[in-house]
PDB file of C-alpha atoms in Angstrom:
ATOM      1  CA  UNK A   1      -5.574  16.622 -27.967  1.00 51.00           C
ATOM      2  CA  UNK A   2      -9.133  15.241 -28.174  1.00 51.00           C
ATOM      3  CA  UNK A   3      -7.777  11.888 -29.301  1.00 53.00           C
ATOM      4  CA  UNK A   4      -5.420  11.812 -26.313  1.00 53.00           C
ATOM      5  CA  UNK A   5      -8.284  12.682 -23.963  1.00 57.00           C
ATOM      6  CA  UNK A   6     -10.369   9.892 -25.507  1.00 68.00           C
ATOM      7  CA  UNK A   7      -7.498   7.449 -25.017  1.00 77.00           C
ATOM      8  CA  UNK A   8      -7.230   8.566 -21.382  1.00 77.00           C
ATOM      9  CA  UNK A   9     -10.926   7.878 -20.870  1.00 81.00           C
ATOM     10  CA  UNK A  10     -10.543   4.480 -22.507  1.00 85.00           C
ATOM     11  CA  UNK A  11      -7.525   3.759 -20.303  1.00 87.00           C
ATOM     12  CA  UNK A  12      -9.480   4.779 -17.192  1.00 88.00           C
ATOM     13  CA  UNK A  13     -12.307   2.412 -18.072  1.00 89.00           C
ATOM     14  CA  UNK A  14      -9.846  -0.337 -18.977  1.00 92.00           C
ATOM     15  CA  UNK A  15      -7.976   0.101 -15.689  1.00 92.00           C
ATOM     16  CA  UNK A  16     -11.211  -0.203 -13.726  1.00 93.00           C
ATOM     17  CA  UNK A  17     -12.449  -3.246 -15.662  1.00 94.00           C
ATOM     18  CA  UNK A  18      -9.074  -4.998 -15.447  1.00 94.00           C
ATOM     19  CA  UNK A  19      -8.734  -4.284 -11.729  1.00 94.00           C
ATOM     20  CA  UNK A  20     -12.170  -5.658 -10.888  1.00 95.00           C
ATOM     21  CA  UNK A  21     -11.537  -8.674 -13.153  1.00 94.00           C
ATOM     22  CA  UNK A  22      -8.191  -9.330 -11.491  1.00 94.00           C
ATOM     23  CA  UNK A  23      -9.791  -9.045  -8.054  1.00 94.00           C
ATOM     24  CA  UNK A  24     -12.437 -11.620  -8.970  1.00 94.00           C
ATOM     25  CA  UNK A  25      -9.877 -14.005 -10.465  1.00 94.00           C
ATOM     26  CA  UNK A  26      -7.734 -13.798  -7.308  1.00 93.00           C
ATOM     27  CA  UNK A  27     -10.804 -14.516  -5.175  1.00 93.00           C
ATOM     28  CA  UNK A  28     -11.816 -17.448  -7.371  1.00 93.00           C
ATOM     29  CA  UNK A  29      -8.245 -18.747  -7.147  1.00 90.00           C
ATOM     30  CA  UNK A  30      -8.573 -18.833  -3.352  1.00 87.00           C
ATOM     31  CA  UNK A  31     -11.805 -20.795  -3.643  1.00 87.00           C
ATOM     32  CA  UNK A  32     -10.542 -23.151  -6.364  1.00 88.00           C
ATOM     33  CA  UNK A  33      -6.740 -23.330  -5.963  1.00 84.00           C
ATOM     34  CA  UNK A  34      -6.396 -26.353  -8.249  1.00 85.00           C
ATOM     35  CA  UNK A  35      -7.540 -24.353 -11.277  1.00 87.00           C
ATOM     36  CA  UNK A  36      -4.188 -22.826 -12.195  1.00 86.00           C
ATOM     37  CA  UNK A  37      -5.694 -20.838 -15.035  1.00 93.00           C
ATOM     38  CA  UNK A  38      -7.450 -18.584 -12.503  1.00 92.00           C
ATOM     39  CA  UNK A  39      -4.145 -17.416 -11.021  1.00 91.00           C
ATOM     40  CA  UNK A  40      -2.734 -16.868 -14.501  1.00 91.00           C
ATOM     41  CA  UNK A  41      -5.751 -14.764 -15.487  1.00 94.00           C
ATOM     42  CA  UNK A  42      -5.494 -12.787 -12.238  1.00 93.00           C
ATOM     43  CA  UNK A  43      -1.841 -11.991 -12.875  1.00 92.00           C
ATOM     44  CA  UNK A  44      -2.401 -11.053 -16.519  1.00 94.00           C
ATOM     45  CA  UNK A  45      -5.335  -8.737 -15.813  1.00 95.00           C
ATOM     46  CA  UNK A  46      -3.387  -7.045 -13.004  1.00 94.00           C
ATOM     47  CA  UNK A  47      -0.571  -6.426 -15.498  1.00 95.00           C
ATOM     48  CA  UNK A  48      -3.072  -4.873 -17.900  1.00 95.00           C
ATOM     49  CA  UNK A  49      -4.221  -2.640 -15.043  1.00 95.00           C
ATOM     50  CA  UNK A  50      -0.621  -1.484 -14.557  1.00 95.00           C
ATOM     51  CA  UNK A  51      -0.258  -0.741 -18.272  1.00 95.00           C
ATOM     52  CA  UNK A  52      -3.496   1.275 -18.318  1.00 94.00           C
ATOM     53  CA  UNK A  53      -2.569   3.393 -15.287  1.00 94.00           C
ATOM     54  CA  UNK A  54       0.985   3.841 -16.616  1.00 94.00           C
ATOM     55  CA  UNK A  55      -0.408   5.171 -19.906  1.00 93.00           C
ATOM     56  CA  UNK A  56      -2.605   7.721 -18.124  1.00 91.00           C
ATOM     57  CA  UNK A  57       0.249   9.019 -15.966  1.00 91.00           C
ATOM     58  CA  UNK A  58       2.804   8.867 -18.769  1.00 91.00           C
ATOM     59  CA  UNK A  59       0.627  10.763 -21.237  1.00 89.00           C
ATOM     60  CA  UNK A  60       0.010  13.543 -18.709  1.00 87.00           C
ATOM     61  CA  UNK A  61       3.748  13.734 -18.051  1.00 87.00           C
ATOM     62  CA  UNK A  62       4.507  14.121 -21.769  1.00 86.00           C
ATOM     63  CA  UNK A  63       1.703  16.603 -22.509  1.00 85.00           C
ATOM     64  CA  UNK A  64       2.027  18.902 -19.507  1.00 82.00           C
ATOM     65  CA  UNK A  65       5.805  18.598 -19.025  1.00 82.00           C
ATOM     66  CA  UNK A  66       5.783  17.866 -15.297  1.00 81.00           C
ATOM     67  CA  UNK A  67       5.759  14.716 -13.223  1.00 83.00           C
ATOM     68  CA  UNK A  68       2.039  13.906 -12.691  1.00 83.00           C
ATOM     69  CA  UNK A  69       1.771  14.369  -8.932  1.00 82.00           C
ATOM     70  CA  UNK A  70       0.311  17.850  -8.645  1.00 77.00           C
ATOM     71  CA  UNK A  71      -3.298  17.117  -7.649  1.00 82.00           C
ATOM     72  CA  UNK A  72      -5.519  14.550  -5.970  1.00 85.00           C
ATOM     73  CA  UNK A  73      -6.415  12.743  -9.203  1.00 89.00           C
ATOM     74  CA  UNK A  74      -2.814  12.175 -10.254  1.00 89.00           C
ATOM     75  CA  UNK A  75      -1.713  11.317  -6.727  1.00 88.00           C
ATOM     76  CA  UNK A  76      -4.373   8.629  -6.269  1.00 92.00           C
ATOM     77  CA  UNK A  77      -3.577   7.104  -9.646  1.00 93.00           C
ATOM     78  CA  UNK A  78       0.103   7.033  -8.719  1.00 94.00           C
ATOM     79  CA  UNK A  79      -0.827   5.380  -5.409  1.00 94.00           C
ATOM     80  CA  UNK A  80      -2.758   2.666  -7.252  1.00 95.00           C
ATOM     81  CA  UNK A  81       0.217   2.227  -9.590  1.00 95.00           C
ATOM     82  CA  UNK A  82       2.534   1.927  -6.588  1.00 95.00           C
ATOM     83  CA  UNK A  83       0.279  -0.639  -4.906  1.00 95.00           C
ATOM     84  CA  UNK A  84       0.218  -2.737  -8.060  1.00 95.00           C
ATOM     85  CA  UNK A  85       3.979  -2.540  -8.604  1.00 94.00           C
ATOM     86  CA  UNK A  86       4.840  -3.457  -5.009  1.00 92.00           C
ATOM     87  CA  UNK A  87       2.273  -6.252  -5.181  1.00 93.00           C
ATOM     88  CA  UNK A  88       3.923  -7.623  -8.337  1.00 91.00           C
ATOM     89  CA  UNK A  89       7.404  -7.511  -6.803  1.00 90.00           C
ATOM     90  CA  UNK A  90       6.233  -9.263  -3.649  1.00 88.00           C
ATOM     91  CA  UNK A  91       4.178 -11.838  -5.547  1.00 87.00           C
ATOM     92  CA  UNK A  92       7.113 -12.673  -7.825  1.00 83.00           C
ATOM     93  CA  UNK A  93       9.649 -13.020  -5.005  1.00 81.00           C
ATOM     94  CA  UNK A  94       7.490 -14.754  -2.407  1.00 75.00           C
ATOM     95  CA  UNK A  95       5.215 -16.786  -4.694  1.00 74.00           C
ATOM     96  CA  UNK A  96       2.202 -15.830  -2.593  1.00 72.00           C
ATOM     97  CA  UNK A  97      -1.056 -15.134  -4.418  1.00 77.00           C
ATOM     98  CA  UNK A  98      -3.050 -14.218  -1.322  1.00 83.00           C
ATOM     99  CA  UNK A  99      -1.650 -10.666  -1.498  1.00 86.00           C
ATOM    100  CA  UNK A 100      -3.498 -10.006  -4.747  1.00 89.00           C
ATOM    101  CA  UNK A 101      -6.821 -10.997  -3.215  1.00 90.00           C
ATOM    102  CA  UNK A 102      -6.522  -8.287  -0.536  1.00 91.00           C
ATOM    103  CA  UNK A 103      -4.694  -5.581  -2.537  1.00 93.00           C
ATOM    104  CA  UNK A 104      -6.748  -5.597  -5.757  1.00 93.00           C
ATOM    105  CA  UNK A 105      -9.984  -4.565  -3.965  1.00 94.00           C
ATOM    106  CA  UNK A 106      -8.189  -1.470  -2.646  1.00 94.00           C
ATOM    107  CA  UNK A 107      -6.741  -0.716  -6.097  1.00 95.00           C
ATOM    108  CA  UNK A 108     -10.142  -1.168  -7.713  1.00 94.00           C
ATOM    109  CA  UNK A 109     -11.747   1.202  -5.211  1.00 94.00           C
ATOM    110  CA  UNK A 110      -9.070   3.882  -5.743  1.00 94.00           C
ATOM    111  CA  UNK A 111      -9.348   3.695  -9.535  1.00 94.00           C
ATOM    112  CA  UNK A 112     -13.151   3.793  -9.372  1.00 92.00           C
ATOM    113  CA  UNK A 113     -13.075   6.806  -7.062  1.00 91.00           C
ATOM    114  CA  UNK A 114     -10.602   8.758  -9.168  1.00 89.00           C
ATOM    115  CA  UNK A 115     -12.293   7.923 -12.478  1.00 86.00           C
ATOM    116  CA  UNK A 116     -15.978   8.155 -11.617  1.00 86.00           C
ATOM    117  CA  UNK A 117     -16.378  10.086  -8.358  1.00 84.00           C
ATOM    118  CA  UNK A 118     -13.905  12.953  -8.541  1.00 81.00           C
ATOM    119  CA  UNK A 119     -15.365  16.073 -10.207  1.00 82.00           C
ATOM    120  CA  UNK A 120     -14.107  16.657 -13.730  1.00 80.00           C
ATOM    121  CA  UNK A 121     -12.375  19.898 -12.775  1.00 77.00           C
ATOM    122  CA  UNK A 122     -10.315  18.025 -10.161  1.00 77.00           C
ATOM    123  CA  UNK A 123      -9.151  15.592 -12.846  1.00 79.00           C
ATOM    124  CA  UNK A 124      -7.867  18.366 -15.081  1.00 79.00           C
ATOM    125  CA  UNK A 125      -4.201  19.273 -15.067  1.00 74.00           C
ATOM    126  CA  UNK A 126      -3.384  22.807 -13.985  1.00 71.00           C
ATOM    127  CA  UNK A 127      -0.206  24.931 -13.991  1.00 68.00           C
ATOM    128  CA  UNK A 128       2.115  24.210 -11.103  1.00 69.00           C
ATOM    129  CA  UNK A 129       2.311  26.708  -8.285  1.00 68.00           C
ATOM    130  CA  UNK A 130       5.820  28.202  -7.835  1.00 66.00           C
ATOM    131  CA  UNK A 131       6.754  25.955  -4.890  1.00 64.00           C
ATOM    132  CA  UNK A 132       6.141  22.852  -7.013  1.00 68.00           C
ATOM    133  CA  UNK A 133       8.375  23.910  -9.892  1.00 71.00           C
ATOM    134  CA  UNK A 134      11.276  21.907  -8.577  1.00 72.00           C
ATOM    135  CA  UNK A 135      12.960  18.585  -9.229  1.00 75.00           C
ATOM    136  CA  UNK A 136      12.129  17.755  -5.613  1.00 76.00           C
ATOM    137  CA  UNK A 137       8.515  17.215  -6.725  1.00 76.00           C
ATOM    138  CA  UNK A 138       9.463  13.905  -8.325  1.00 80.00           C
ATOM    139  CA  UNK A 139      11.897  12.916  -5.596  1.00 84.00           C
ATOM    140  CA  UNK A 140       9.879  13.724  -2.490  1.00 86.00           C
ATOM    141  CA  UNK A 141       6.268  13.056  -3.491  1.00 86.00           C
ATOM    142  CA  UNK A 142       6.938   9.881  -5.493  1.00 90.00           C
ATOM    143  CA  UNK A 143       9.004   8.333  -2.684  1.00 93.00           C
ATOM    144  CA  UNK A 144       6.381   9.283  -0.091  1.00 92.00           C
ATOM    145  CA  UNK A 145       3.550   7.707  -2.077  1.00 93.00           C
ATOM    146  CA  UNK A 146       5.585   4.578  -2.798  1.00 94.00           C
ATOM    147  CA  UNK A 147       6.283   4.309   0.936  1.00 95.00           C
ATOM    148  CA  UNK A 148       2.556   4.688   1.639  1.00 95.00           C
ATOM    149  CA  UNK A 149       1.787   1.935  -0.899  1.00 95.00           C
ATOM    150  CA  UNK A 150       4.363  -0.432   0.601  1.00 95.00           C
ATOM    151  CA  UNK A 151       3.312   0.210   4.190  1.00 96.00           C
ATOM    152  CA  UNK A 152      -0.366  -0.163   3.250  1.00 95.00           C
ATOM    153  CA  UNK A 153       0.282  -3.622   1.818  1.00 94.00           C
ATOM    154  CA  UNK A 154       2.181  -4.703   4.924  1.00 93.00           C
ATOM    155  CA  UNK A 155      -0.547  -3.277   7.156  1.00 94.00           C
ATOM    156  CA  UNK A 156      -3.343  -4.944   5.175  1.00 94.00           C
ATOM    157  CA  UNK A 157      -1.602  -8.280   5.653  1.00 92.00           C
ATOM    158  CA  UNK A 158      -1.523  -7.578   9.393  1.00 92.00           C
ATOM    159  CA  UNK A 159      -5.258  -6.858   9.302  1.00 93.00           C
ATOM    160  CA  UNK A 160      -5.737 -10.145   7.437  1.00 91.00           C
ATOM    161  CA  UNK A 161      -3.716 -11.884  10.166  1.00 89.00           C
ATOM    162  CA  UNK A 162      -6.035 -10.487  12.835  1.00 89.00           C
ATOM    163  CA  UNK A 163      -9.136 -11.512  10.875  1.00 88.00           C
ATOM    164  CA  UNK A 164      -7.975 -15.110  10.383  1.00 85.00           C
ATOM    165  CA  UNK A 165      -6.849 -15.461  14.003  1.00 79.00           C
ATOM    166  CA  UNK A 166      -9.965 -13.830  15.468  1.00 76.00           C
ATOM    167  CA  UNK A 167     -11.280 -15.708  18.495  1.00 63.00           C
ATOM    168  CA  UNK A 168      -7.984 -17.507  19.061  1.00 63.00           C
ATOM    169  CA  UNK A 169      -4.954 -16.744  21.171  1.00 62.00           C
ATOM    170  CA  UNK A 170      -1.914 -16.732  18.924  1.00 59.00           C
ATOM    171  CA  UNK A 171       1.678 -16.685  20.132  1.00 57.00           C
ATOM    172  CA  UNK A 172       4.358 -17.132  17.490  1.00 62.00           C
ATOM    173  CA  UNK A 173       7.849 -17.457  18.887  1.00 54.00           C
ATOM    174  CA  UNK A 174      11.048 -17.493  16.905  1.00 48.00           C
ATOM    175  CA  UNK A 175      13.269 -15.348  14.761  1.00 44.00           C
ATOM    176  CA  UNK A 176      11.382 -12.502  13.119  1.00 44.00           C
ATOM    177  CA  UNK A 177      13.465 -12.978   9.983  1.00 44.00           C
ATOM    178  CA  UNK A 178      13.117 -16.748   9.796  1.00 42.00           C
ATOM    179  CA  UNK A 179      10.643 -16.801   6.920  1.00 40.00           C
ATOM    180  CA  UNK A 180      11.746 -18.612   3.777  1.00 40.00           C
ATOM    181  CA  UNK A 181       9.785 -17.426   0.734  1.00 38.00           C
ATOM    182  CA  UNK A 182       9.727 -20.617  -1.301  1.00 39.00           C
ATOM    183  CA  UNK A 183       9.752 -23.211   1.470  1.00 35.00           C
ATOM    184  CA  UNK A 184       7.662 -22.360   4.550  1.00 38.00           C
ATOM    185  CA  UNK A 185       9.713 -22.394   7.729  1.00 36.00           C
ATOM    186  CA  UNK A 186       8.042 -24.683  10.220  1.00 31.00           C
ATOM    187  CA  UNK A 187      10.665 -24.334  12.952  1.00 31.00           C
ATOM    188  CA  UNK A 188       8.624 -21.878  14.994  1.00 33.00           C
ATOM    189  CA  UNK A 189       7.425 -22.823  18.433  1.00 34.00           C
ATOM    190  CA  UNK A 190       3.720 -22.205  17.962  1.00 34.00           C
ATOM    191  CA  UNK A 191       1.250 -22.210  20.812  1.00 36.00           C
ATOM    192  CA  UNK A 192      -2.265 -21.516  19.582  1.00 37.00           C
ATOM    193  CA  UNK A 193      -5.471 -22.320  21.365  1.00 36.00           C
ATOM    194  CA  UNK A 194      -9.063 -21.379  20.717  1.00 37.00           C
ATOM    195  CA  UNK A 195     -10.775 -19.261  23.361  1.00 38.00           C
ATOM    196  CA  UNK A 196     -13.678 -21.636  23.199  1.00 38.00           C
ATOM    197  CA  UNK A 197     -11.571 -24.795  23.254  1.00 37.00           C
ATOM    198  CA  UNK A 198     -11.003 -26.857  26.378  1.00 39.00           C
ATOM    199  CA  UNK A 199      -7.763 -26.321  28.289  1.00 40.00           C
ATOM    200  CA  UNK A 200      -6.641 -29.852  27.640  1.00 37.00           C
ATOM    201  CA  UNK A 201      -7.146 -29.766  23.886  1.00 36.00           C
ATOM    202  CA  UNK A 202      -4.183 -30.010  21.551  1.00 37.00           C
ATOM    203  CA  UNK A 203      -3.061 -27.436  18.996  1.00 34.00           C
ATOM    204  CA  UNK A 204      -5.208 -28.766  16.142  1.00 34.00           C
ATOM    205  CA  UNK A 205      -8.421 -28.260  18.103  1.00 37.00           C
ATOM    206  CA  UNK A 206      -7.989 -24.488  17.922  1.00 43.00           C
ATOM    207  CA  UNK A 207      -6.652 -24.225  14.407  1.00 49.00           C
ATOM    208  CA  UNK A 208      -5.625 -26.558  11.607  1.00 53.00           C
ATOM    209  CA  UNK A 209      -1.966 -26.962  10.728  1.00 47.00           C
ATOM    210  CA  UNK A 210      -2.409 -25.330   7.317  1.00 59.00           C
ATOM    211  CA  UNK A 211      -3.914 -22.301   9.066  1.00 61.00           C
ATOM    212  CA  UNK A 212      -0.912 -22.164  11.379  1.00 64.00           C
ATOM    213  CA  UNK A 213       1.425 -22.161   8.391  1.00 74.00           C
ATOM    214  CA  UNK A 214      -0.694 -19.494   6.683  1.00 77.00           C
ATOM    215  CA  UNK A 215      -0.643 -17.234   9.756  1.00 81.00           C
ATOM    216  CA  UNK A 216       3.092 -17.731  10.112  1.00 83.00           C
ATOM    217  CA  UNK A 217       3.639 -16.769   6.480  1.00 83.00           C
ATOM    218  CA  UNK A 218       1.354 -13.714   6.650  1.00 86.00           C
ATOM    219  CA  UNK A 219       3.023 -12.479   9.843  1.00 86.00           C
ATOM    220  CA  UNK A 220       6.520 -12.712   8.378  1.00 87.00           C
ATOM    221  CA  UNK A 221       5.510 -11.344   4.972  1.00 89.00           C
ATOM    222  CA  UNK A 222       3.883  -8.338   6.627  1.00 91.00           C
ATOM    223  CA  UNK A 223       7.083  -7.722   8.603  1.00 92.00           C
ATOM    224  CA  UNK A 224       9.290  -7.916   5.529  1.00 92.00           C
ATOM    225  CA  UNK A 225       7.118  -5.552   3.477  1.00 94.00           C
ATOM    226  CA  UNK A 226       6.902  -2.983   6.283  1.00 95.00           C
ATOM    227  CA  UNK A 227      10.684  -3.263   6.649  1.00 94.00           C
ATOM    228  CA  UNK A 228      10.910  -2.193   3.002  1.00 93.00           C
ATOM    229  CA  UNK A 229       8.387   0.634   3.305  1.00 94.00           C
ATOM    230  CA  UNK A 230       9.893   2.220   6.415  1.00 95.00           C
ATOM    231  CA  UNK A 231      13.222   3.274   4.803  1.00 96.00           C
ATOM    232  CA  UNK A 232      11.245   4.740   1.895  1.00 95.00           C
ATOM    233  CA  UNK A 233       9.138   6.750   4.353  1.00 95.00           C
ATOM    234  CA  UNK A 234      12.302   7.944   6.106  1.00 95.00           C
ATOM    235  CA  UNK A 235      13.863   8.993   2.797  1.00 94.00           C
ATOM    236  CA  UNK A 236      10.653  10.756   1.785  1.00 92.00           C
ATOM    237  CA  UNK A 237      10.510  12.763   5.014  1.00 92.00           C
ATOM    238  CA  UNK A 238      14.185  13.754   4.752  1.00 93.00           C
ATOM    239  CA  UNK A 239      13.820  14.848   1.115  1.00 89.00           C
ATOM    240  CA  UNK A 240      10.689  16.788   2.069  1.00 86.00           C
ATOM    241  CA  UNK A 241      12.605  18.630   4.772  1.00 86.00           C
ATOM    242  CA  UNK A 242      15.337  19.578   2.307  1.00 87.00           C
ATOM    243  CA  UNK A 243      12.735  20.759  -0.223  1.00 81.00           C
ATOM    244  CA  UNK A 244      10.904  22.733   2.477  1.00 79.00           C
ATOM    245  CA  UNK A 245      14.098  24.544   3.382  1.00 81.00           C
ATOM    246  CA  UNK A 246      14.667  25.373  -0.272  1.00 79.00           C
ATOM    247  CA  UNK A 247      11.099  26.569  -0.843  1.00 69.00           C
ATOM    248  CA  UNK A 248      10.142  28.131   2.496  1.00 72.00           C
ATOM    249  CA  UNK A 249      13.439  28.645   4.331  1.00 75.00           C
ATOM    250  CA  UNK A 250      12.727  26.104   7.096  1.00 76.00           C
ATOM    251  CA  UNK A 251      13.399  22.376   7.334  1.00 79.00           C
ATOM    252  CA  UNK A 252      10.429  21.739   9.632  1.00 78.00           C
ATOM    253  CA  UNK A 253       7.434  23.952  10.403  1.00 78.00           C
ATOM    254  CA  UNK A 254       5.056  21.508  12.152  1.00 79.00           C
ATOM    255  CA  UNK A 255       2.637  21.758   9.247  1.00 79.00           C
ATOM    256  CA  UNK A 256      -0.274  19.252   9.692  1.00 80.00           C
ATOM    257  CA  UNK A 257       1.072  17.079   6.886  1.00 82.00           C
ATOM    258  CA  UNK A 258       4.553  17.084   8.426  1.00 84.00           C
ATOM    259  CA  UNK A 259       3.183  16.310  11.868  1.00 86.00           C
ATOM    260  CA  UNK A 260       1.133  13.337  10.686  1.00 88.00           C
ATOM    261  CA  UNK A 261       4.037  12.082   8.589  1.00 90.00           C
ATOM    262  CA  UNK A 262       6.105  12.092  11.775  1.00 92.00           C
ATOM    263  CA  UNK A 263       3.322  10.231  13.624  1.00 94.00           C
ATOM    264  CA  UNK A 264       3.244   7.649  10.826  1.00 94.00           C
ATOM    265  CA  UNK A 265       7.020   7.273  11.067  1.00 95.00           C
ATOM    266  CA  UNK A 266       6.832   6.782  14.844  1.00 95.00           C
ATOM    267  CA  UNK A 267       4.098   4.134  14.552  1.00 95.00           C
ATOM    268  CA  UNK A 268       6.080   1.985  12.148  1.00 95.00           C
ATOM    269  CA  UNK A 269       9.373   2.681  13.936  1.00 94.00           C
ATOM    270  CA  UNK A 270       7.727   1.302  17.079  1.00 93.00           C
ATOM    271  CA  UNK A 271       6.458  -1.698  15.104  1.00 93.00           C
ATOM    272  CA  UNK A 272       9.956  -2.524  13.821  1.00 92.00           C
ATOM    273  CA  UNK A 273      11.527  -1.866  17.223  1.00 90.00           C
ATOM    274  CA  UNK A 274       9.233  -4.359  18.916  1.00 88.00           C
ATOM    275  CA  UNK A 275       9.817  -6.928  16.195  1.00 87.00           C
ATOM    276  CA  UNK A 276      13.597  -6.607  16.258  1.00 86.00           C
ATOM    277  CA  UNK A 277      14.446  -5.994  19.918  1.00 81.00           C
ATOM    278  CA  UNK A 278      11.545  -7.614  21.743  1.00 72.00           C
ATOM    279  CA  UNK A 279      10.886 -10.360  19.161  1.00 73.00           C
ATOM    280  CA  UNK A 280       7.181  -9.515  19.091  1.00 72.00           C
ATOM    281  CA  UNK A 281       5.171 -11.580  16.638  1.00 74.00           C
ATOM    282  CA  UNK A 282       1.521 -12.375  16.168  1.00 74.00           C
ATOM    283  CA  UNK A 283      -1.342 -10.192  17.336  1.00 82.00           C
ATOM    284  CA  UNK A 284       0.517  -7.399  19.141  1.00 84.00           C
ATOM    285  CA  UNK A 285       2.577  -6.101  16.187  1.00 86.00           C
ATOM    286  CA  UNK A 286      -0.317  -6.867  13.811  1.00 88.00           C
ATOM    287  CA  UNK A 287      -2.551  -4.588  15.877  1.00 90.00           C
ATOM    288  CA  UNK A 288       0.095  -1.858  15.775  1.00 92.00           C
ATOM    289  CA  UNK A 289       0.445  -2.174  11.995  1.00 93.00           C
ATOM    290  CA  UNK A 290      -3.353  -2.067  11.624  1.00 93.00           C
ATOM    291  CA  UNK A 291      -3.403   1.241  13.497  1.00 94.00           C
ATOM    292  CA  UNK A 292      -0.639   2.380  11.159  1.00 93.00           C
ATOM    293  CA  UNK A 293      -2.896   1.685   8.181  1.00 94.00           C
ATOM    294  CA  UNK A 294      -5.448   4.196   9.487  1.00 93.00           C
ATOM    295  CA  UNK A 295      -2.719   6.715  10.331  1.00 94.00           C
ATOM    296  CA  UNK A 296      -1.397   6.523   6.758  1.00 94.00           C
ATOM    297  CA  UNK A 297      -4.801   7.477   5.366  1.00 92.00           C
ATOM    298  CA  UNK A 298      -5.111  10.351   7.832  1.00 89.00           C
ATOM    299  CA  UNK A 299      -1.693  11.610   6.761  1.00 86.00           C
ATOM    300  CA  UNK A 300      -2.327  11.003   3.071  1.00 87.00           C
ATOM    301  CA  UNK A 301      -5.869  12.390   2.767  1.00 83.00           C
ATOM    302  CA  UNK A 302      -7.277  13.384   6.131  1.00 71.00           C
ATOM    303  CA  UNK A 303      -5.217  16.491   6.779  1.00 69.00           C
ATOM    304  CA  UNK A 304      -6.133  17.799   3.327  1.00 66.00           C
ATOM    305  CA  UNK A 305      -9.811  17.735   4.277  1.00 67.00           C
ATOM    306  CA  UNK A 306      -9.647  18.861   7.900  1.00 63.00           C
ATOM    307  CA  UNK A 307      -6.354  20.733   8.215  1.00 54.00           C
ATOM    308  CA  UNK A 308      -4.849  23.886   6.813  1.00 59.00           C
ATOM    309  CA  UNK A 309      -1.200  24.152   6.046  1.00 54.00           C
ATOM    310  CA  UNK A 310       1.545  24.522   3.494  1.00 54.00           C
ATOM    311  CA  UNK A 311       0.670  21.234   1.785  1.00 56.00           C
ATOM    312  CA  UNK A 312      -2.945  22.055   0.944  1.00 55.00           C
ATOM    313  CA  UNK A 313      -2.466  23.954  -2.278  1.00 45.00           C
ATOM    314  CA  UNK A 314      -3.473  21.983  -5.372  1.00 42.00           C
ATOM    315  CA  UNK A 315      -4.337  18.950  -3.232  1.00 47.00           C
ATOM    316  CA  UNK A 316      -0.691  18.034  -3.042  1.00 43.00           C
ATOM    317  CA  UNK A 317      -0.199  14.859  -1.040  1.00 41.00           C
TER     318      UNK A 317
END
């Protein structure tokens, strides 16, 4: 047992070191894109981070005979694992390395917090309370956290969109599904002008063409990732309702966690509705997704600190 604990500590340290190394390599790759070795190192160290976190969660699963999602420590580690896995899937399919430069800092912070800031007693595994002794633990909680991870990545890209386009009026018109992963789609009718630019200036006076292409790609990538996360969130809420009925005899009790999960669902449902039916693109949906990022954290952690309800035992998230 002591050897396993030592290996867990080593894996925690390795996960933190690999995550911060990967973050730096992704940042250096942005600064020096011609040095291909930087991107390769970033991808390899992020894979090592995944392996380290997987070992920690897997070993707890084997030792304690339950899926490791029963407390704050395990939940945050699973969130970091989910962020890394979604990042890898998106990076592989869309060949876009900018995602790693904005996701790895968040992963590094989560791993550092769980490994070095959480009290030791909160990192220890404890027997499951009766309500958690169910197969729904794996189904509901894992899907919810994976949906949080996916929606966070999409929302962070929207925040990045707002940062890059700050001080400029951006209006992107066209099909919201017109993004081609490998070959950027330049068929959009873009009208972008700097707030400080003269009225008669052309499009390049407000923003360079490569920036226009970058904003177009970020906007569409954010939309696609949120479109993936929303069904996961819906499935997680439905499975939670079924589990609640099995455990407490009611599908919905307006518990703080349930209420904020519903608010999160409504925020991203509104985002997708405006994208699909009103063809919103650019700053308006990006602002909505950015608000959604904050709402996710309130739902995920906030209600556990400030609210009392059925989901507070054991720091279940």
